[in-house]
Coordinates of C-alpha atoms in Angstrom, one line a residue:
M1 CA 62.6 67.6 99.0
S2 CA 60.7 69.8 96.6
E3 CA 61.3 73.5 96.7
T4 CA 57.3 73.8 97.7
T5 CA 58.2 72.1 101.0
S6 CA 59.1 74.9 103.7
L7 CA 61.3 74.5 106.4
F8 CA 59.5 77.0 108.3
A9 CA 57.5 77.5 111.2
P10 CA 54.2 78.8 110.5
E11 CA 55.3 82.2 111.6
S12 CA 57.6 83.5 108.5
I13 CA 61.3 83.9 109.9
I14 CA 62.2 86.3 107.3
E15 CA 59.4 88.6 109.1
L16 CA 60.8 87.7 112.3
W17 CA 64.4 88.7 111.5
Q18 CA 63.0 92.2 109.9
E19 CA 61.4 92.8 113.3
E20 CA 64.7 92.3 115.2
G21 CA 66.6 94.6 112.8
L22 CA 68.8 91.6 112.0
F23 CA 69.3 92.6 108.4
R24 CA 69.1 95.5 106.0
A25 CA 65.9 96.5 104.3
I26 CA 67.5 95.6 101.0
D27 CA 68.2 91.9 102.2
V28 CA 64.7 91.6 103.0
Q29 CA 63.3 93.3 99.8
L30 CA 65.3 90.6 97.7
A31 CA 63.4 87.8 99.5
T32 CA 60.3 89.8 99.2
L33 CA 60.5 89.7 95.3
L34 CA 61.7 86.1 95.3
L35 CA 58.6 85.1 97.4
R36 CA 56.4 86.9 95.0
A37 CA 57.9 85.0 92.1
G38 CA 57.0 81.8 93.8
T39 CA 60.3 81.0 95.3
S40 CA 60.2 79.0 98.4
E41 CA 60.8 80.5 102.0
T42 CA 64.1 78.5 102.3
I43 CA 65.5 79.9 99.2
A44 CA 64.2 83.3 100.0
A45 CA 65.8 83.1 103.6
L46 CA 68.9 82.1 102.3
S47 CA 68.8 85.1 99.5
V48 CA 68.7 87.5 102.8
L49 CA 71.6 85.8 104.2
V50 CA 73.7 86.1 101.0
S51 CA 72.6 89.6 100.5
H52 CA 73.8 90.4 103.9
Q53 CA 77.3 89.0 103.3
V54 CA 77.4 91.2 100.1
G55 CA 76.7 94.2 102.7
R56 CA 79.5 93.0 104.7
G57 CA 82.0 93.0 102.0
H58 CA 81.8 89.5 101.1
T59 CA 81.1 88.5 97.3
C60 CA 79.5 85.2 98.5
L61 CA 78.3 82.7 101.3
S62 CA 79.9 79.5 102.5
L63 CA 77.5 77.2 103.5
P64 CA 79.8 74.8 105.6
Q65 CA 80.9 77.9 107.5
L66 CA 77.4 78.9 108.0
F67 CA 76.3 75.8 109.4
D68 CA 79.3 75.4 111.5
D69 CA 79.1 78.8 113.1
P70 CA 76.0 81.0 111.9
V71 CA 76.5 84.1 114.2
K72 CA 80.0 84.3 113.4
T73 CA 79.6 83.6 109.6
L74 CA 77.2 86.7 109.6
G75 CA 78.5 88.7 111.9
I76 CA 75.5 88.9 114.2
D77 CA 75.6 90.0 117.7
A78 CA 74.7 87.0 119.7
S79 CA 73.6 88.8 122.9
T80 CA 70.9 90.6 121.6
T81 CA 69.3 87.7 119.4
E82 CA 68.2 84.2 119.3
F83 CA 69.1 84.0 115.8
E84 CA 71.1 80.6 116.1
A85 CA 68.2 78.8 117.5
Q86 CA 66.1 79.9 115.0
F87 CA 68.7 79.1 112.1
R88 CA 69.0 75.6 113.6
D89 CA 64.9 75.3 113.6
L90 CA 64.7 76.5 110.3
I91 CA 67.6 74.2 108.4
P92 CA 68.5 71.4 110.7
D93 CA 71.4 70.1 108.5
L94 CA 73.2 71.1 105.3
A95 CA 72.2 67.9 103.6
Q96 CA 68.6 69.1 103.7
L97 CA 69.5 72.6 102.3
L98 CA 71.7 70.8 99.5
E99 CA 68.4 69.1 98.2
V100 CA 66.7 72.2 98.2
L101 CA 69.2 74.2 96.2
N102 CA 69.5 71.4 93.9
S103 CA 65.8 71.2 93.0
S104 CA 64.9 75.0 93.2
D105 CA 64.0 77.1 89.9
S106 CA 65.6 80.0 91.4
V107 CA 69.4 78.9 91.8
L108 CA 71.7 78.5 88.9
R109 CA 73.6 75.3 89.7
V110 CA 77.4 76.1 88.0
A111 CA 78.4 73.4 85.5
A112 CA 75.2 71.7 85.7
D113 CA 73.2 74.5 84.3
E114 CA 73.0 76.8 81.1
A115 CA 75.4 79.9 81.8
D116 CA 73.0 82.3 80.4
A117 CA 70.3 81.0 82.6
L118 CA 68.5 84.1 84.8
Q119 CA 68.4 82.5 88.2
P120 CA 68.9 85.2 91.1
L121 CA 71.1 82.9 92.9
V122 CA 74.1 80.7 92.0
W123 CA 75.6 77.7 93.7
D124 CA 79.0 76.6 93.1
A125 CA 78.9 72.9 94.5
H126 CA 82.6 72.2 93.7
R127 CA 83.4 74.9 96.4
Q128 CA 80.2 75.1 98.2
L129 CA 79.5 78.7 97.7
L130 CA 76.4 80.6 97.3
Y131 CA 76.3 83.8 95.2
L132 CA 74.1 86.6 94.2
R133 CA 74.0 86.4 90.5
R134 CA 75.7 89.8 89.9
Y135 CA 78.7 89.1 92.0
W136 CA 79.2 85.6 90.6
Q137 CA 79.1 87.0 87.3
H138 CA 81.9 89.8 88.0
E139 CA 84.0 87.0 89.5
Q140 CA 83.7 84.9 86.5
R141 CA 84.6 87.8 84.3
I142 CA 87.7 88.9 86.1
R143 CA 88.7 85.2 86.5
N144 CA 88.7 84.8 82.8
W145 CA 90.4 87.9 82.0
L146 CA 93.0 87.0 84.4
D147 CA 93.5 83.6 83.2
T148 CA 93.7 85.0 79.5
R149 CA 96.3 87.6 80.6
T150 CA 98.6 85.2 82.6
A151 CA 98.5 82.7 79.9
T152 CA 99.6 85.1 77.0
Q153 CA 102.9 86.8 77.7
Q154 CA 104.2 89.8 76.0
Q155 CA 106.6 89.6 73.3
D156 CA 110.0 89.0 74.7
I157 CA 112.0 92.1 75.1
A158 CA 115.7 91.7 74.5
T159 CA 117.2 91.7 78.0
E160 CA 120.8 93.4 77.3
P161 CA 118.8 97.0 76.1
L162 CA 116.1 96.7 78.9
C163 CA 118.7 96.1 81.4
A164 CA 120.8 99.2 80.2
V165 CA 117.7 101.5 80.4
I166 CA 116.7 100.1 83.9
T167 CA 120.3 100.8 85.1
S168 CA 120.1 104.2 83.8
L169 CA 117.0 105.0 85.7
I170 CA 117.4 103.0 89.1
A171 CA 120.8 102.5 90.6
P172 CA 121.6 98.9 91.9
K173 CA 122.0 98.2 95.5
N174 CA 125.4 96.8 96.6
D175 CA 124.0 95.1 99.9
A176 CA 120.3 94.1 99.0
I177 CA 118.2 93.0 95.9
S178 CA 116.4 96.2 94.2
W179 CA 112.9 95.0 94.1
Q180 CA 112.2 98.3 92.0
R181 CA 114.7 97.1 89.4
L182 CA 112.9 93.8 89.3
A183 CA 109.4 95.7 89.3
C184 CA 110.3 97.7 86.5
A185 CA 111.3 94.7 84.4
N186 CA 108.3 92.5 85.1
A187 CA 106.2 95.4 84.3
A188 CA 108.1 96.1 81.1
K189 CA 107.2 92.5 80.0
Q190 CA 103.8 91.8 81.0
S191 CA 100.6 93.1 79.9
F192 CA 99.1 92.7 83.4
S193 CA 101.3 93.7 86.5
V194 CA 101.3 94.4 89.9
I195 CA 103.4 96.6 92.3
T196 CA 102.7 96.4 96.0
G197 CA 104.5 97.3 98.9
G198 CA 104.0 99.3 102.0
P199 CA 104.2 103.3 102.8
G200 CA 107.6 104.5 101.6
T201 CA 108.6 101.5 99.9
G202 CA 108.7 103.6 96.3
K203 CA 105.7 102.5 94.7
T204 CA 105.3 105.8 92.7
Y205 CA 109.1 106.1 92.4
T206 CA 109.0 102.5 90.8
V207 CA 106.1 103.1 88.4
V208 CA 107.3 106.5 86.9
R209 CA 110.8 104.5 86.1
V210 CA 108.2 101.7 84.7
L211 CA 106.8 104.1 82.2
A212 CA 110.3 105.7 81.1
T213 CA 111.3 102.5 80.5
L214 CA 108.1 101.4 78.3
L215 CA 108.8 105.0 76.7
A216 CA 112.5 104.1 76.0
F217 CA 111.2 101.6 73.6
D218 CA 108.0 103.1 72.2
D219 CA 107.8 106.9 72.6
T220 CA 104.0 107.1 71.0
L221 CA 102.5 105.4 74.1
R222 CA 99.3 106.9 75.3
I223 CA 99.3 106.8 79.2
A224 CA 96.3 107.2 81.8
L225 CA 96.6 107.4 85.5
A226 CA 93.8 106.7 87.9
A227 CA 92.9 105.8 91.3
P228 CA 89.4 104.8 92.9
T229 CA 88.6 108.2 94.6
G230 CA 89.1 111.5 93.6
K231 CA 91.3 112.4 96.7
A232 CA 93.6 109.3 95.8
A233 CA 94.0 110.4 92.1
A234 CA 95.1 113.8 93.4
R235 CA 97.7 112.4 95.6
M236 CA 98.6 110.4 92.8
E237 CA 99.2 113.1 90.5
E238 CA 101.0 115.0 93.3
S239 CA 103.3 112.3 94.0
V240 CA 104.2 111.8 90.2
N241 CA 104.6 115.1 89.7
A242 CA 107.1 115.3 92.7
A243 CA 109.1 112.3 91.3
L244 CA 109.5 114.1 88.1
A245 CA 110.5 117.5 89.6
D246 CA 113.6 118.9 88.9
T247 CA 115.1 116.3 86.6
D248 CA 117.4 116.5 83.5
N249 CA 117.0 112.6 82.8
P250 CA 115.9 112.6 79.2
A251 CA 114.2 109.3 80.0
L252 CA 112.1 111.2 82.7
L253 CA 111.6 114.2 80.8
R254 CA 109.9 112.0 78.2
V255 CA 107.5 110.6 81.0
K256 CA 106.9 114.0 81.8
S257 CA 105.7 115.1 78.2
A258 CA 103.7 112.0 77.8
L259 CA 101.5 112.7 80.9
S260 CA 99.4 115.2 79.2
R261 CA 96.3 113.9 81.1
K262 CA 95.7 114.7 84.8
A263 CA 95.0 111.9 87.3
S264 CA 91.5 111.1 87.2
T265 CA 88.8 108.7 89.1
L266 CA 88.0 105.4 87.7
H267 CA 84.6 106.6 87.1
R268 CA 85.6 109.2 85.3
L269 CA 88.1 107.3 83.3
L270 CA 85.8 104.8 82.4
G271 CA 82.9 107.1 81.5
S272 CA 80.3 106.8 84.4
Q273 CA 76.6 107.2 83.2
R274 CA 74.3 109.0 85.6
H275 CA 71.7 106.9 87.4
S276 CA 73.2 103.6 85.9
R277 CA 75.9 101.3 87.2
Y278 CA 77.2 100.9 83.4
F279 CA 80.1 102.7 81.9
R280 CA 80.8 104.4 78.6
H281 CA 84.0 102.3 78.0
N282 CA 83.5 98.5 77.7
S283 CA 84.6 95.8 76.0
A284 CA 82.7 97.6 72.5
M285 CA 84.2 100.6 73.2
P286 CA 87.5 99.9 75.0
L287 CA 89.7 102.8 76.7
P288 CA 91.7 104.6 74.0
F289 CA 95.4 104.3 76.1
D290 CA 98.3 101.8 75.3
V291 CA 99.2 102.0 79.2
V292 CA 96.8 102.4 82.2
V293 CA 98.3 102.8 85.7
V294 CA 95.9 102.5 88.7
D295 CA 96.8 103.7 92.3
E296 CA 95.7 102.8 95.6
A297 CA 94.2 99.4 94.0
S298 CA 93.3 98.2 97.8
M299 CA 90.2 100.3 97.2
I300 CA 88.9 98.8 94.1
D301 CA 86.3 96.6 94.9
T302 CA 84.9 93.4 92.9
E303 CA 82.4 95.4 90.5
M304 CA 84.4 98.1 89.8
F305 CA 87.6 95.9 89.0
D306 CA 85.3 94.0 86.4
A307 CA 84.1 97.3 84.8
L308 CA 88.0 98.2 84.6
L309 CA 89.0 94.9 82.9
D310 CA 86.0 95.2 80.9
A311 CA 87.5 98.6 79.6
I312 CA 91.1 97.7 79.0
G313 CA 91.5 96.5 75.4
P314 CA 93.6 93.5 74.0
H315 CA 96.8 95.6 73.5
T316 CA 96.5 97.9 76.5
R317 CA 98.8 97.3 79.6
L318 CA 97.3 97.4 83.0
I319 CA 99.6 98.2 86.1
L320 CA 98.2 98.2 89.6
L321 CA 99.8 100.0 92.4
G322 CA 99.0 99.9 96.1
D323 CA 99.5 98.1 99.6
K324 CA 97.9 94.9 99.8
D325 CA 97.9 95.0 103.5
Q326 CA 95.7 98.3 103.9
L327 CA 92.1 98.4 104.3
A328 CA 89.7 96.4 101.9
P329 CA 87.3 98.7 99.9
V330 CA 83.8 99.6 101.3
E331 CA 81.9 97.6 98.6
A332 CA 82.2 93.7 98.3
G333 CA 85.2 92.1 97.5
S334 CA 89.2 92.5 98.4
I335 CA 90.9 92.5 95.0
L336 CA 94.3 93.7 95.8
A337 CA 94.6 91.1 98.5
S338 CA 93.4 88.2 96.5
L339 CA 95.6 88.9 93.9
C340 CA 98.8 89.5 96.1
R341 CA 97.9 86.6 98.5
E342 CA 101.5 84.8 97.8
A343 CA 103.1 88.0 97.2
D344 CA 105.5 87.8 100.5
S345 CA 107.0 84.6 98.9
R346 CA 108.2 86.7 95.9
S347 CA 108.2 83.1 94.3
Y348 CA 108.3 83.1 90.2
S349 CA 108.3 80.3 87.7
P350 CA 112.0 79.4 86.8
A351 CA 111.9 80.6 83.3
H352 CA 110.4 83.7 84.3
Q353 CA 112.9 84.4 87.1
Q354 CA 116.0 83.9 84.8
W355 CA 114.5 86.4 82.6
L356 CA 113.8 89.0 85.4
M357 CA 117.6 88.4 86.6
A358 CA 118.9 88.9 83.2
A359 CA 116.8 92.2 82.4
S360 CA 117.3 93.6 85.8
G361 CA 120.7 92.6 86.5
E362 CA 119.5 91.7 90.0
T363 CA 120.5 88.2 91.4
M364 CA 117.5 86.4 93.0
P365 CA 117.9 83.3 95.2
E366 CA 116.7 80.0 94.1
P367 CA 113.0 79.2 95.1
A368 CA 112.5 76.6 97.7
L369 CA 109.8 74.6 95.4
P370 CA 109.3 75.1 91.6
V371 CA 106.4 77.5 91.0
A372 CA 104.3 77.1 87.7
P373 CA 103.7 80.0 85.6
G374 CA 100.8 81.9 86.2
L375 CA 99.8 85.1 88.4
N376 CA 102.7 85.0 90.5
D377 CA 105.0 86.2 87.8
H378 CA 103.1 89.3 87.4
I379 CA 103.5 90.6 90.9
V380 CA 106.3 92.2 92.7
M381 CA 106.4 93.2 96.3
L382 CA 108.8 95.9 97.2
E383 CA 110.2 96.3 100.8
G384 CA 112.7 98.5 102.5
S385 CA 110.5 101.9 103.3
E386 CA 112.7 104.9 103.0
R387 CA 109.7 106.9 105.3
F388 CA 109.2 104.8 107.9
Q389 CA 111.9 104.1 110.4
G390 CA 112.2 103.6 114.1
A391 CA 109.1 103.0 116.4
I392 CA 106.6 103.9 113.9
A393 CA 107.8 101.2 111.5
D394 CA 108.0 98.6 114.1
L395 CA 104.4 98.9 115.3
A396 CA 103.3 98.9 111.7
L397 CA 104.8 95.7 111.1
A398 CA 104.0 94.3 114.3
V399 CA 100.0 95.2 113.8
N400 CA 100.4 93.9 110.2
A401 CA 101.6 90.6 111.7
C402 CA 99.0 90.1 114.5
D403 CA 101.6 90.0 116.7
V404 CA 100.2 91.5 120.2
D405 CA 103.4 91.2 122.0
A406 CA 105.5 93.1 119.6
A407 CA 102.9 95.6 118.9
N408 CA 102.8 96.0 122.8
Q409 CA 106.4 96.3 123.0
A410 CA 106.9 99.1 120.0
L411 CA 103.8 100.8 121.7
T412 CA 105.9 101.8 124.5
K413 CA 108.1 103.7 122.4
V414 CA 105.1 105.7 120.8
R415 CA 103.3 108.5 122.2
Q416 CA 100.1 107.4 124.0
L417 CA 97.6 109.6 125.2
S418 CA 95.0 107.9 127.6
P419 CA 91.7 109.5 128.6
P420 CA 91.1 109.3 132.2
P421 CA 89.1 106.5 133.8
S422 CA 86.7 108.7 134.9
M423 CA 85.8 109.9 131.5
A424 CA 82.9 107.6 130.6
A425 CA 82.0 107.3 126.7
Q426 CA 78.6 108.0 127.0
S427 CA 79.3 111.5 128.9
M428 CA 82.1 112.8 126.7
Q429 CA 81.0 116.5 127.0
L430 CA 82.8 119.6 128.1
H431 CA 80.3 120.8 130.1
G432 CA 80.3 119.5 133.5
A433 CA 83.3 117.4 132.8
D434 CA 86.0 116.7 135.4
P435 CA 89.3 118.7 134.8
K436 CA 91.3 115.6 133.8
A437 CA 88.8 114.9 131.3
K438 CA 88.9 118.8 130.0
A439 CA 92.8 118.6 129.7
F440 CA 92.6 115.3 127.8
W441 CA 90.5 117.1 124.9
Q442 CA 92.8 120.1 125.2
E443 CA 95.8 118.2 124.8
L444 CA 94.3 117.0 121.6
A445 CA 93.1 120.2 120.5
N446 CA 96.6 121.7 121.0
G447 CA 98.0 119.8 117.9
F448 CA 95.9 122.7 115.9
A449 CA 97.6 125.4 117.8
D450 CA 99.6 126.2 114.8
F451 CA 96.8 126.3 112.4
V452 CA 94.7 128.3 115.0
E453 CA 97.7 130.9 115.0
L454 CA 97.7 131.3 111.5
C455 CA 93.8 131.3 111.0
D456 CA 93.5 134.4 113.6
Q457 CA 96.3 136.4 111.4
Q458 CA 94.2 139.6 110.0
F459 CA 95.5 141.9 107.7
L460 CA 95.1 144.1 104.6
A461 CA 97.5 142.9 101.8
E462 CA 97.6 142.4 98.5
E463 CA 96.4 139.5 96.4
D464 CA 99.8 137.3 96.4
A465 CA 100.4 138.2 100.2
I466 CA 96.6 136.8 100.9
N467 CA 97.2 133.4 98.8
T468 CA 100.6 132.7 100.2
W469 CA 98.7 133.1 103.6
A470 CA 96.0 131.0 102.7
A471 CA 98.5 128.4 101.6
T472 CA 100.3 128.4 104.7
V473 CA 97.1 127.8 106.7
L474 CA 96.2 124.7 104.4
S475 CA 100.0 123.5 104.9
A476 CA 99.7 124.0 108.8
Y477 CA 96.3 122.1 108.8
S478 CA 97.9 119.1 107.0
N479 CA 100.3 118.9 109.4
Y480 CA 98.2 117.3 112.3
Q481 CA 95.1 115.1 111.8
L482 CA 93.0 113.0 114.3
L483 CA 91.8 109.6 113.0
T484 CA 89.2 107.5 113.9
A485 CA 87.8 103.9 113.5
L486 CA 84.5 104.7 113.7
R487 CA 82.0 107.1 112.2
A488 CA 79.5 107.7 114.5
G489 CA 79.2 106.9 118.2
P490 CA 81.6 107.3 121.3
W491 CA 85.1 107.8 120.1
G492 CA 83.6 108.3 116.3
Q493 CA 84.3 111.1 113.8
Q494 CA 81.3 112.9 114.5
Q495 CA 81.8 113.1 118.3
V496 CA 85.3 114.1 118.1
N497 CA 84.5 116.7 115.5
R498 CA 81.9 118.3 118.2
M499 CA 84.6 118.2 120.9
M500 CA 87.2 120.1 118.8
E501 CA 84.9 122.6 117.4
Q502 CA 83.8 123.6 121.2
L503 CA 87.5 124.0 121.9
L504 CA 88.6 125.5 118.6
R505 CA 85.8 127.4 116.7
L506 CA 86.9 130.5 115.4
G507 CA 84.9 133.6 114.9
A508 CA 81.7 131.7 115.3
T509 CA 79.7 134.7 115.8
S510 CA 80.6 136.2 112.2
G511 CA 79.7 133.0 110.6
S512 CA 76.4 131.9 108.9
G513 CA 74.9 128.8 110.4
A514 CA 77.6 126.1 110.2
W515 CA 80.1 128.3 108.2
Y516 CA 82.8 130.1 110.7
H517 CA 86.3 131.5 110.1
G518 CA 88.8 128.6 110.6
R519 CA 86.3 125.7 109.9
P520 CA 88.3 122.8 108.2
V521 CA 85.8 121.0 105.8
M522 CA 86.0 118.0 103.6
V523 CA 84.1 117.6 100.3
T524 CA 81.8 114.5 100.5
S525 CA 81.0 113.7 96.8
N526 CA 82.5 114.7 93.7
D527 CA 81.7 117.8 92.2
Y528 CA 83.3 118.0 88.6
S529 CA 81.5 121.8 87.8
L530 CA 84.1 123.0 90.6
N531 CA 86.7 120.2 89.9
L532 CA 86.4 119.3 93.5
N533 CA 86.7 115.5 94.7
N534 CA 85.3 113.4 97.3
G535 CA 87.8 113.7 100.0
D536 CA 89.1 117.1 99.3
I537 CA 90.0 119.5 102.2
G538 CA 89.6 123.2 102.5
I539 CA 89.6 125.8 104.9
V540 CA 86.9 128.5 105.3
L541 CA 88.5 131.9 106.1
K542 CA 87.3 135.5 105.9
H543 CA 89.0 136.8 103.2
P544 CA 91.3 139.9 104.1
S545 CA 90.1 141.9 101.1
D546 CA 86.3 142.3 102.1
Q547 CA 86.1 140.1 105.2
R548 CA 83.5 137.5 103.6
L549 CA 83.8 134.0 104.2
R550 CA 85.3 131.8 101.2
V551 CA 86.7 128.4 101.3
V552 CA 90.4 128.0 100.1
F553 CA 91.2 124.4 98.3
P554 CA 95.0 123.5 97.4
A555 CA 95.1 123.8 93.6
P556 CA 98.1 122.9 91.2
V557 CA 100.8 125.3 91.0
T558 CA 101.1 127.0 87.5
D559 CA 102.4 130.0 86.2
A560 CA 99.1 131.8 86.6
N561 CA 98.8 130.3 90.1
P562 CA 102.2 130.3 91.4
V563 CA 100.8 129.6 95.1
G564 CA 98.8 126.8 94.2
V565 CA 95.4 127.9 96.1
R566 CA 91.9 128.7 94.9
W567 CA 88.8 130.0 96.6
V568 CA 85.4 128.9 96.7
L569 CA 82.1 130.4 97.8
P570 CA 80.5 128.4 100.7
S571 CA 77.2 128.7 99.1
R572 CA 78.5 126.8 96.1
L573 CA 79.3 123.9 98.0
D574 CA 76.5 121.5 98.8
A575 CA 78.1 118.4 100.2
V576 CA 80.9 119.3 102.8
E577 CA 81.3 118.2 106.4
T578 CA 83.9 119.5 109.3
V579 CA 86.9 117.4 109.6
Y580 CA 88.9 118.3 112.5
A581 CA 88.9 114.5 112.5
M582 CA 88.3 111.7 109.8
T583 CA 87.8 108.3 109.6
V584 CA 90.5 106.1 108.7
H585 CA 88.8 104.8 105.7
K586 CA 88.7 108.6 104.3
S587 CA 92.2 109.3 105.2
Q588 CA 93.5 106.4 102.9
G589 CA 95.9 107.8 100.2
S590 CA 96.8 110.7 102.7
E591 CA 99.6 111.6 104.9
F592 CA 100.0 113.7 107.7
R593 CA 103.3 114.9 109.3
H594 CA 101.5 114.2 113.2
T595 CA 98.7 111.3 113.2
V596 CA 96.5 110.7 116.3
L597 CA 94.8 107.3 115.7
M598 CA 91.7 107.4 118.3
L599 CA 90.5 103.8 118.7
P600 CA 87.1 103.0 120.0
D601 CA 86.7 102.0 124.0
R602 CA 84.5 98.8 123.3
P603 CA 84.8 96.0 120.6
T604 CA 83.6 96.6 117.0
P605 CA 83.8 94.4 113.7
V606 CA 85.4 97.5 112.2
L607 CA 88.4 97.5 114.1
T608 CA 91.0 95.1 112.5
K609 CA 94.5 95.1 112.0
E610 CA 94.1 96.5 108.5
L611 CA 92.4 99.5 109.9
I612 CA 95.0 99.9 112.6
Y613 CA 98.0 99.5 110.4
T614 CA 96.4 102.0 107.9
G615 CA 96.0 104.6 110.7
I616 CA 99.6 104.1 112.0
T617 CA 101.0 104.5 108.4
R618 CA 99.4 107.7 107.8
A619 CA 101.9 109.3 109.9
K620 CA 105.1 111.0 108.3
K621 CA 106.9 111.6 111.4
D622 CA 104.9 111.8 114.7
L623 CA 102.4 109.4 115.8
T624 CA 100.1 109.2 119.0
L625 CA 97.6 106.7 119.9
V626 CA 94.5 107.3 122.1
I627 CA 93.5 103.7 123.6
P628 CA 90.7 104.0 125.9
N629 CA 90.7 100.2 126.3
Q630 CA 93.7 97.9 126.2
S631 CA 91.7 94.7 125.4
V632 CA 89.9 96.3 122.8
W633 CA 93.6 97.5 121.2
Q634 CA 94.6 93.9 121.7
Q635 CA 91.6 92.3 120.0
G636 CA 92.0 94.8 117.2
V637 CA 95.5 93.6 116.4
L638 CA 94.5 90.1 116.3
A639 CA 91.3 90.7 114.0
R640 CA 91.7 90.3 110.3
I641 CA 89.9 91.1 107.5
E642 CA 88.7 87.9 106.2
R643 CA 86.5 88.6 102.8
L644 CA 85.2 85.6 101.3
G645 CA 85.1 85.3 97.3
G646 CA 86.0 82.7 94.6
L647 CA 89.0 84.7 93.6
G648 CA 91.0 83.9 96.6

């Protein structure tokens, strides 16, 4: 079958899909460009489907999966469309489509065509995966980098002095394997290493001691700390500083003096260029560091990881930290989950395992089956949370295992707040609501009681006392947080924020527009001129000195700023939103003493065990779950994020 042979009915199927609103404008725009270049409608329609999958987080499209169940594969609501019938009419069987792919000038066939060809689509016949060219290139470069790093071992370090350094930093456990000591030894040997583990397993504690170990052998190392978002970078710096506080250990003091740079976002580390997806640092101008540590690696997408690896020089160590079970990034790909897909087995090649035991002083069980040298030798998974115990830990583990029965059992030990049956999601308003509905919302609002009381304190005082009061307000706010699965719609962030504002809005008559005393706000884009990052949270307060509204944000504690706050005029903040509630996605990298996780009342593809697990593990001490629909809760526990990609 030639490319000019169309499998379409006379009416364009792409136009029909566009009218039905099945795909994004950018998906259809790609097809339009291909049609203008003379590509057949069949290939153009495939480009729509591949682009659609990229928008859903996949880096490619599996054609066998597509033909087996097109509706499920593409995540289309079958109740509102006849898409499957349209698709079957378009392409009756896979064999016909393969013929079109193999004859199209718009498709690069892996291992059959020149690698530098410029076709917009790439067909990997071996795995039967169809890519947009850009994402195929990202994966190829990542794969080549990993293959090179995993095949080339660092120069062997003498195990005896290494073990002595590690022992001075991390005491052995008498009753269990210290995976922190093993992670320290592993990262000291490898030029690429991953330290993964759940909340409270000591990832920051461990990486600080990794850096101390490396500096013990070379105190001239240049070290950079980074994270995918500004909020995560700030949290990383806070955690590292806390791990280094009040120590007289010379090795840790050496780390403290070596970390002269603040933790930054990956975009800032790589040198993002305005109106471009390219960065200043790349293979031609690598990052000027000997060690790069990246926290919250579960948030790194495929394109960003490719850019990061491209900027890592041949002699620079890269250390990734993160929880492999947390939410996947917003953009396409799921890098940490792909890298750590066998991390639970904790299996290493025999030679590397022997070296690890000698270097760490730990004893590991013999593997059930021999493991070849490779990526597994570069990954250590920590265990044993020091922070999560009891019901929260049990619930998180059950959800992470997709075990509905265990999750329901653990749920009985966690506080639940059930909305009244009469409260329909469509009519979630205080005005005219029945008393039970009002009582439900009021109980949620009561969690902010301490915060509201502190905001209401009005006094005339010196600057130090004012700053201390503002710091106390910030601390009180961080003690209680509402989290939602969705941003919009019933039970979404916007709806819950509206309800909280109606109940909690303070001094509304004295504010101008949306600005009012007591309003919590989240910065929604990085503002380097103000040194504010996407995700930073501040509180609008009447400054007691002049009663003018200002926004107070946390700041590093210094001799000049012993309280650790700073004030910004509302007029300087262009991108903020009210944040009594935030989405679980936005909460990644944060912790709250009391977390309220509010689930939707109807099924949604967003609600997965990864999202529920991430929301649960934001709680440091107390957890409340709002479950409007038990069947939706159970479906969410069973649902997994399954992102297709060649790296997996």
